[in-house]
Amino acid sequence: MNVLGLETSCDETAAGVVSEGRMLSNVIRTQVAIHAEFGGVVPELASRAHIRNVQPVVEAALAQAQMASSDLDGIAVTAGPGLAGGLLVGLSTAKGLAMALGIPLIGVNHMEGHLMSPFLMPEGGEGMQFPFIALLVSGGHTMLVQAHAFGRYEIMGQTRDDAVGEAFDKGARMMALPYPGGPSIAALAEGGDRGAYVFPRALMTRRDGLDFSYSGVKTSLRQFLRRHEVGTEDARRPDIAASYQEALVEALVNKSLKACHESGHRRLMVAGGVGANRRLREMLSERAGKVGIQVYFPPLDLCTDNGAMIAYAGARRLERGERSGWDLNADPRWGLTALSYKERAREAKNS
Ligand code: KG4
Ligand code: ZN
């Protein structure tokens, strides 16, 4: 089965083709440059860029897969969660294609897509199987998920305020570093001493469970910069960046290992933009290795938002006979645990 996946929920316009569970192409056009001057994603600009980019990206994904659209057996598209305007661009494109080609359409949950990325790893895919623990860390999410089986997910913990990517981005802005802040802070931290200063790790007692909180550490950085009058030329900046990053990362590592411990699962996968962080990879690999937990870090183009993960999740659903109707709509707040239409209806009624 050849499935094209479309992803337009945030600031990447992406498409990928998956055939029999293997990735044939993965084309991502990022809008980082468009949003950089605003220090964050501007929804209206994002929708416009998706409109401009979606067609060329689909064509590139088909070309890279050496396929014609007539070779496709289904179209998968992110239906949520995400920014409504962007989601609608993907949905209308996907519907148009599926209708014109006379093939089925399937709406995919963006977070389920992320959970599928380790299965697409060129080498690691074979070793990956359910059940596993997933750490989903991006500009919008910080979440620990227990994946029992395909379609059966349980959220073990999530952030109570800012996402960890936001803590990187806002911290970077306070330090006058360029957007996106994650890579900027990481780069500055390379030359710094991560033990130089101590920033708070929130919710670390046994009773706090597996939730995260990142607003306190952000405030603590702001106060530190003000109190110590840290200017843009200050020699302490690398140490500050390294210490701040250490606090953000350590909370992720502690809770991920705790989630593995509590669930008894020995496989842990990391997805989302923050998964690119070198220090996170280093600390998690080292500490997981000591307790016999295998960690899967998908390569960067599978870690961030992409179309191949949507194609993969969509293909698995199509194989099970699932279909979306032409009335498939964007669901900006679609939760990961309400994956079937029945569950979605129930969730909508209760909220
Ligand atoms: O998954 P993603 O590309 O987009 C969504 O938010 O959906 O994640 C973007 C986030 C941004 O907050 C960015 O600062 C962060 O991932 N990020 C990083 C690194 N690369 C990207 N954070 C820490 N270290 C990095 N190397
Ligand atoms: Zn994402």
Coordinates of N, CA, C and O in Angstrom, one line a residue, residues 177-314:
L177 N 19.1 35.9 22.0 CA 19.6 34.9 21.0 C 18.5 34.7 20.0 O 17.4 34.9 20.2
P178 N 19.0 34.3 18.8 CA 18.0 34.2 17.7 C 17.0 33.0 17.8 O 17.3 32.0 18.5
Y179 N 15.8 33.2 17.2 CA 14.8 32.2 17.1 C 15.1 31.2 16.0 O 15.6 31.6 15.0
P180 N 14.8 29.9 16.1 CA 14.3 29.2 17.3 C 15.3 29.1 18.4 O 16.5 28.9 18.1
G181 N 14.9 29.2 19.7 CA 15.8 29.3 20.8 C 16.5 28.1 21.2 O 17.6 28.1 21.7
G182 N 15.9 26.9 20.9 CA 16.6 25.6 21.3 C 18.0 25.5 20.7 O 18.9 25.4 21.5
P183 N 18.1 25.6 19.4 CA 19.5 25.4 18.8 C 20.4 26.6 19.3 O 21.6 26.4 19.5
S184 N 19.9 27.8 19.5 CA 20.7 28.9 19.9 C 21.3 28.7 21.3 O 22.5 28.9 21.5
I185 N 20.4 28.3 22.2 CA 20.9 28.0 23.6 C 21.9 26.9 23.6 O 22.9 26.9 24.2
A186 N 21.5 25.8 22.8 CA 22.4 24.6 22.8 C 23.8 25.0 22.3 O 24.8 24.6 22.8
A187 N 23.8 25.9 21.2 CA 25.1 26.3 20.6 C 25.9 27.1 21.7 O 27.1 26.8 21.8
L188 N 25.3 28.0 22.3 CA 26.0 28.8 23.3 C 26.5 28.0 24.5 O 27.5 28.2 25.0
A189 N 25.6 27.0 24.8 CA 26.0 26.1 26.0 C 27.2 25.3 25.7 O 27.8 24.8 26.7
E190 N 27.5 25.0 24.5 CA 28.6 24.1 24.1 C 29.9 24.5 24.8 O 30.7 23.7 25.3
G191 N 30.1 25.8 24.9 CA 31.4 26.3 25.5 C 31.2 26.6 27.0 O 32.1 27.2 27.6
G192 N 30.1 26.2 27.6 CA 29.9 26.7 29.0 C 30.0 25.5 30.0 O 30.1 24.4 29.7
D193 N 30.0 26.0 31.2 CA 30.0 25.0 32.4 C 28.6 24.8 32.9 O 28.0 25.7 33.5
R194 N 28.1 23.6 32.7 CA 26.7 23.4 33.1 C 26.5 23.3 34.6 O 25.3 23.3 35.0
G195 N 27.6 23.3 35.3 CA 27.4 23.3 36.8 C 27.6 24.6 37.4 O 27.6 24.8 38.6
A196 N 27.8 25.6 36.6 CA 28.2 27.0 37.1 C 27.1 27.6 37.9 O 27.3 28.2 39.0
Y197 N 25.8 27.4 37.5 CA 24.7 28.0 38.2 C 23.6 26.9 38.4 O 23.6 26.0 37.6
V198 N 22.8 27.1 39.4 CA 21.7 26.1 39.5 C 20.3 26.8 39.3 O 19.9 27.7 40.0
F199 N 19.7 26.3 38.3 CA 18.3 26.7 38.0 C 17.3 25.6 38.5 O 17.7 24.5 38.5
P200 N 16.1 26.0 38.9 CA 15.2 25.1 39.5 C 14.7 24.0 38.6 O 14.5 24.2 37.4
R201 N 14.6 22.8 39.2 CA 13.9 21.6 38.5 C 12.6 21.5 39.3 O 12.6 21.1 40.4
A202 N 11.5 21.7 38.6 CA 10.2 21.8 39.3 C 9.6 20.4 39.4 O 9.9 19.5 38.6
L203 N 8.7 20.2 40.3 CA 7.9 19.0 40.5 C 8.7 17.7 40.6 O 8.4 16.7 40.0
M204 N 9.8 17.8 41.4 CA 10.7 16.6 41.4 C 10.5 15.7 42.6 O 11.2 14.7 42.7
T205 N 9.5 16.0 43.5 CA 9.3 15.1 44.6 C 8.5 13.9 44.1 O 7.9 13.9 43.1
R206 N 8.5 12.8 44.9 CA 7.8 11.6 44.6 C 6.3 11.8 44.3 O 5.8 11.3 43.4
R207 N 5.8 12.7 45.1 CA 4.3 13.0 45.0 C 3.9 13.7 43.8 O 2.8 13.7 43.4
D208 N 4.9 14.4 43.1 CA 4.6 15.2 42.0 C 4.3 14.4 40.7 O 3.9 14.9 39.7
G209 N 4.5 13.1 40.8 CA 4.2 12.3 39.6 C 5.0 12.6 38.4 O 6.2 12.9 38.5
L210 N 4.4 12.5 37.2 CA 5.1 12.6 36.0 C 4.9 13.9 35.2 O 5.2 14.0 34.1
D211 N 4.2 14.9 35.9 CA 4.0 16.1 35.2 C 5.2 17.0 35.2 O 6.2 16.8 36.0
F212 N 5.2 18.0 34.3 CA 6.3 18.9 34.2 C 5.8 20.3 34.4 O 4.7 20.6 34.3
S213 N 6.8 21.2 34.8 CA 6.4 22.6 34.9 C 7.7 23.4 34.5 O 8.8 23.2 35.0
Y214 N 7.5 24.3 33.5 CA 8.7 25.1 33.0 C 8.5 26.6 33.2 O 9.4 27.3 32.7
S215 N 7.5 27.0 33.8 CA 7.4 28.5 33.9 C 8.3 29.0 35.0 O 8.8 30.1 34.9
G216 N 8.5 28.2 36.1 CA 9.3 28.7 37.2 C 10.8 28.9 36.8 O 11.4 29.9 37.1
V217 N 11.3 27.9 36.0 CA 12.7 28.0 35.6 C 13.0 29.2 34.7 O 14.0 29.9 34.7
K218 N 11.9 29.5 33.9 CA 12.0 30.6 33.0 C 12.1 31.9 33.7 O 12.9 32.8 33.5
T219 N 11.2 32.0 34.8 CA 11.2 33.2 35.6 C 12.5 33.4 36.3 O 13.1 34.4 36.5
S220 N 13.0 32.2 36.8 CA 14.3 32.2 37.5 C 15.4 32.7 36.6 O 16.3 33.5 37.1
L221 N 15.4 32.4 35.3 CA 16.4 32.9 34.4 C 16.3 34.4 34.2 O 17.3 35.1 34.3
R222 N 15.0 34.8 34.1 CA 14.8 36.3 33.9 C 15.4 37.1 35.1 O 16.1 38.1 35.0
Q223 N 15.1 36.6 36.3 CA 15.6 37.2 37.5 C 17.1 37.2 37.6 O 17.7 38.2 38.0
F224 N 17.7 36.1 37.2 CA 19.1 36.0 37.3 C 19.8 37.0 36.4 O 20.7 37.7 36.8
L225 N 19.2 37.1 35.2 CA 19.8 38.0 34.2 C 19.7 39.5 34.7 O 20.7 40.2 34.5
R226 N 18.6 39.7 35.3 CA 18.4 41.1 35.8 C 19.3 41.4 37.0 O 20.0 42.4 37.1
R227 N 19.3 40.4 38.0 CA 20.1 40.6 39.2 C 21.6 40.8 38.9 O 22.2 41.6 39.5
H228 N 22.1 40.0 38.0 CA 23.5 40.0 37.7 C 23.9 40.9 36.6 O 25.0 40.9 36.1
E229 N 22.9 41.7 36.1 CA 23.1 42.6 35.0 C 23.9 42.0 33.9 O 24.9 42.5 33.5
V230 N 23.4 40.9 33.4 CA 24.0 40.2 32.3 C 23.7 40.9 30.9 O 22.6 40.8 30.5
G231 N 24.7 41.5 30.3 CA 24.5 42.1 29.0 C 24.8 41.2 27.9 O 25.2 40.0 28.1
T232 N 24.7 41.6 26.7 CA 24.9 40.7 25.5 C 26.4 40.3 25.3 O 26.7 39.4 24.6
E233 N 27.3 41.1 26.0 CA 28.7 40.8 25.8 C 29.3 40.0 27.0 O 30.5 39.8 27.1
D234 N 28.4 39.7 28.0 CA 28.9 39.2 29.2 C 29.6 37.8 29.0 O 29.1 36.9 28.3
A235 N 30.7 37.7 29.7 CA 31.5 36.4 29.6 C 30.8 35.2 30.2 O 31.2 34.1 30.0
R236 N 29.9 35.5 31.1 CA 29.2 34.4 31.8 C 28.1 33.7 31.0 O 27.5 32.7 31.4
R237 N 27.8 34.3 29.8 CA 26.7 33.8 29.0 C 26.7 32.3 28.7 O 25.7 31.6 28.8
P238 N 27.9 31.8 28.2 CA 27.9 30.3 27.9 C 27.6 29.5 29.2 O 26.8 28.5 29.1
D239 N 28.1 29.9 30.3 CA 27.8 29.1 31.6 C 26.3 29.2 31.9 O 25.7 28.2 32.4
I240 N 25.7 30.4 31.7 CA 24.3 30.5 32.0 C 23.5 29.7 31.1 O 22.6 28.9 31.5
A241 N 23.8 29.7 29.8 CA 23.1 28.9 28.8 C 23.2 27.4 29.2 O 22.2 26.6 29.1
A242 N 24.4 27.0 29.5 CA 24.6 25.5 29.8 C 23.9 25.1 31.1 O 23.3 24.0 31.1
S243 N 23.9 26.0 32.1 CA 23.2 25.7 33.3 C 21.7 25.7 33.1 O 21.0 24.8 33.7
Y244 N 21.2 26.6 32.4 CA 19.7 26.7 32.1 C 19.3 25.4 31.3 O 18.3 24.7 31.7
Q245 N 20.1 25.1 30.3 CA 19.8 23.9 29.5 C 19.8 22.6 30.4 O 18.9 21.7 30.2
E246 N 20.8 22.6 31.3 CA 20.9 21.4 32.1 C 19.6 21.2 33.0 O 19.1 20.1 33.1
A247 N 19.1 22.3 33.5 CA 17.8 22.2 34.3 C 16.7 21.7 33.4 O 15.9 20.9 33.9
L248 N 16.5 22.3 32.2 CA 15.4 21.9 31.3 C 15.5 20.4 31.0 O 14.5 19.6 31.1
V249 N 16.7 20.0 30.6 CA 17.0 18.6 30.2 C 16.9 17.6 31.3 O 16.3 16.5 31.2
E250 N 17.4 18.0 32.5 CA 17.4 17.0 33.6 C 16.0 16.6 34.0 O 15.7 15.5 34.3
A251 N 15.1 17.6 34.0 CA 13.7 17.3 34.3 C 13.1 16.3 33.3 O 12.4 15.3 33.7
L252 N 13.4 16.4 32.0 CA 12.9 15.5 31.0 C 13.5 14.1 31.3 O 12.8 13.1 31.2
V253 N 14.8 14.0 31.6 CA 15.4 12.7 31.8 C 14.9 12.0 33.0 O 14.5 10.8 33.0
N254 N 14.8 12.7 34.1 CA 14.3 12.1 35.4 C 12.9 11.5 35.2 O 12.7 10.4 35.6
K255 N 12.0 12.3 34.6 CA 10.7 11.9 34.5 C 10.5 10.7 33.5 O 9.7 9.8 33.6
S256 N 11.3 10.8 32.4 CA 11.2 9.7 31.4 C 11.6 8.4 32.0 O 11.0 7.3 31.8
L257 N 12.7 8.4 32.8 CA 13.2 7.2 33.4 C 12.2 6.7 34.5 O 11.9 5.5 34.6
K258 N 11.6 7.7 35.2 CA 10.6 7.3 36.1 C 9.4 6.6 35.5 O 8.8 5.7 36.0
A259 N 9.0 7.2 34.3 CA 7.9 6.6 33.5 C 8.2 5.1 33.1 O 7.3 4.3 33.2
C260 N 9.4 4.9 32.7 CA 9.8 3.5 32.4 C 9.8 2.6 33.6 O 9.3 1.5 33.5
H261 N 10.3 3.2 34.7 CA 10.3 2.4 35.9 C 8.9 2.0 36.4 O 8.6 0.9 36.7
E262 N 8.0 3.0 36.4 CA 6.6 2.8 36.8 C 5.9 1.8 35.9 O 5.0 1.1 36.4
S263 N 6.1 1.9 34.6 CA 5.3 1.1 33.7 C 6.0 -0.3 33.5 O 5.3 -1.2 33.0
G264 N 7.3 -0.4 33.8 CA 8.0 -1.6 33.5 C 8.5 -1.8 32.1 O 9.1 -2.8 31.7
H265 N 8.3 -0.7 31.2 CA 8.7 -0.8 29.8 C 10.2 -0.5 29.7 O 10.7 0.4 30.4
R266 N 10.8 -1.2 28.8 CA 12.3 -1.1 28.6 C 12.6 -0.3 27.4 O 13.8 -0.2 27.0
R267 N 11.6 0.1 26.6 CA 11.9 0.9 25.4 C 11.4 2.3 25.6 O 10.2 2.5 26.0
L268 N 12.2 3.3 25.2 CA 11.9 4.7 25.4 C 12.2 5.4 24.1 O 13.3 5.3 23.6
M269 N 11.3 6.1 23.5 CA 11.6 6.9 22.3 C 11.3 8.4 22.6 O 10.5 8.7 23.4
V270 N 12.1 9.2 21.8 CA 12.0 10.6 22.0 C 11.7 11.2 20.7 O 12.3 10.9 19.7
A271 N 10.6 12.1 20.6 CA 10.3 12.8 19.4 C 9.9 14.2 19.6 O 9.7 14.6 20.8
G272 N 9.9 15.0 18.6 CA 9.7 16.4 18.7 C 11.0 17.2 18.6 O 12.1 16.6 18.8
G273 N 10.9 18.5 18.3 CA 12.1 19.3 18.0 C 13.1 19.3 19.1 O 14.3 19.2 18.8
V274 N 12.7 19.3 20.3 CA 13.7 19.3 21.4 C 14.5 18.0 21.5 O 15.6 18.0 22.0
G275 N 13.9 17.0 20.9 CA 14.6 15.7 20.8 C 16.0 15.8 20.0 O 16.8 14.9 20.1
A276 N 16.1 16.9 19.3 CA 17.4 17.1 18.6 C 18.5 17.6 19.6 O 19.7 17.6 19.2
N277 N 18.1 17.9 20.8 CA 19.1 18.5 21.7 C 20.2 17.5 22.1 O 19.9 16.4 22.6
R278 N 21.5 17.9 21.9 CA 22.6 17.0 22.1 C 22.7 16.6 23.6 O 23.0 15.5 23.9
R279 N 22.6 17.6 24.5 CA 22.7 17.3 25.9 C 21.6 16.3 26.4 O 21.9 15.4 27.2
L280 N 20.4 16.5 25.8 CA 19.3 15.6 26.2 C 19.7 14.2 25.7 O 19.6 13.2 26.5
R281 N 20.2 14.0 24.5 CA 20.6 12.7 24.0 C 21.7 12.1 24.8 O 21.6 10.9 25.2
E282 N 22.6 12.9 25.2 CA 23.8 12.4 26.0 C 23.3 11.9 27.4 O 23.6 10.8 27.8
M283 N 22.6 12.8 28.1 CA 22.2 12.5 29.5 C 21.3 11.3 29.5 O 21.4 10.4 30.3
L284 N 20.3 11.3 28.5 CA 19.3 10.2 28.5 C 20.0 8.9 28.2 O 19.7 7.8 28.8
S285 N 20.8 8.9 27.2 CA 21.5 7.6 26.8 C 22.3 7.1 27.9 O 22.3 5.9 28.2
E286 N 23.1 8.0 28.6 CA 23.9 7.5 29.7 C 23.1 6.9 30.8 O 23.4 5.8 31.3
R287 N 22.1 7.7 31.2 CA 21.4 7.2 32.4 C 20.5 6.0 32.1 O 20.3 5.1 32.9
A288 N 19.9 6.0 30.9 CA 19.1 4.9 30.5 C 19.9 3.6 30.4 O 19.5 2.5 30.8
G289 N 21.1 3.8 29.8 CA 22.0 2.6 29.6 C 22.3 1.9 30.9 O 22.4 0.7 31.0
K290 N 22.5 2.8 32.0 CA 22.8 2.2 33.3 C 21.7 1.3 33.9 O 22.0 0.4 34.7
V291 N 20.5 1.6 33.5 CA 19.4 0.8 34.0 C 18.8 -0.1 33.0 O 17.6 -0.6 33.1
G292 N 19.5 -0.3 31.9 CA 19.1 -1.3 30.9 C 17.8 -0.9 30.0 O 17.1 -1.7 29.6
I293 N 17.7 0.4 29.9 CA 16.6 0.9 29.0 C 17.1 1.3 27.7 O 18.1 2.0 27.6
Q294 N 16.5 0.8 26.6 CA 16.9 1.1 25.3 C 16.2 2.4 24.8 O 15.0 2.5 24.8
V295 N 17.0 3.4 24.3 CA 16.5 4.7 23.9 C 16.5 4.8 22.4 O 17.6 4.5 21.8
Y296 N 15.4 5.2 21.8 CA 15.4 5.4 20.4 C 15.3 6.9 20.1 O 14.4 7.6 20.5
F297 N 16.3 7.4 19.4 CA 16.2 8.8 18.9 C 16.1 8.8 17.4 O 17.1 8.6 16.7
P298 N 14.9 9.1 16.9 CA 14.8 9.1 15.4 C 15.7 10.3 14.9 O 15.9 11.2 15.6
P299 N 16.2 10.1 13.6 CA 17.0 11.2 13.0 C 16.2 12.5 13.0 O 14.9 12.4 13.0
L300 N 16.9 13.6 12.8 CA 16.2 14.9 12.9 C 15.0 15.1 12.0 O 14.0 15.6 12.5
D301 N 15.1 14.6 10.8 CA 13.9 14.9 9.9 C 12.7 14.0 10.2 O 11.7 14.2 9.6
L302 N 12.9 13.0 11.1 CA 11.8 12.3 11.6 C 11.3 12.7 13.0 O 10.2 12.5 13.4
C303 N 12.2 13.4 13.6 CA 12.0 13.9 15.0 C 11.1 15.1 15.0 O 10.2 15.3 15.8
T304 N 11.3 16.1 14.1 CA 10.5 17.2 14.0 C 9.3 16.9 13.1 O 9.2 15.8 12.6
D305 N 8.4 17.9 12.9 CA 7.2 17.6 12.1 C 7.5 17.2 10.7 O 8.3 17.8 10.0
N306 N 6.8 16.1 10.3 CA 7.1 15.6 8.9 C 5.9 14.8 8.4 O 5.0 14.4 9.2
G307 N 5.9 14.6 7.1 CA 4.8 14.0 6.4 C 4.9 12.4 6.5 O 3.9 11.8 6.5
A308 N 6.1 11.9 6.6 CA 6.3 10.5 6.5 C 5.6 9.8 7.8 O 5.0 8.8 7.6
M309 N 5.7 10.5 8.9 CA 5.1 9.9 10.1 C 3.6 9.9 10.0 O 2.9 9.0 10.5
I310 N 3.0 10.9 9.3 CA 1.6 10.9 9.1 C 1.2 9.9 8.1 O 0.1 9.2 8.3
A311 N 2.0 9.7 7.1 CA 1.7 8.6 6.1 C 1.7 7.3 6.8 O 0.9 6.4 6.5
Y312 N 2.7 7.0 7.6 CA 2.8 5.7 8.3 C 1.6 5.5 9.2 O 1.0 4.4 9.1
A313 N 1.3 6.4 10.0 CA 0.1 6.2 10.9 C -1.2 6.0 10.1 O -2.0 5.2 10.4
G314 N -1.3 6.8 9.0 CA -2.5 6.7 8.2 C -2.6 5.4 7.5 O -3.6 4.8 7.4

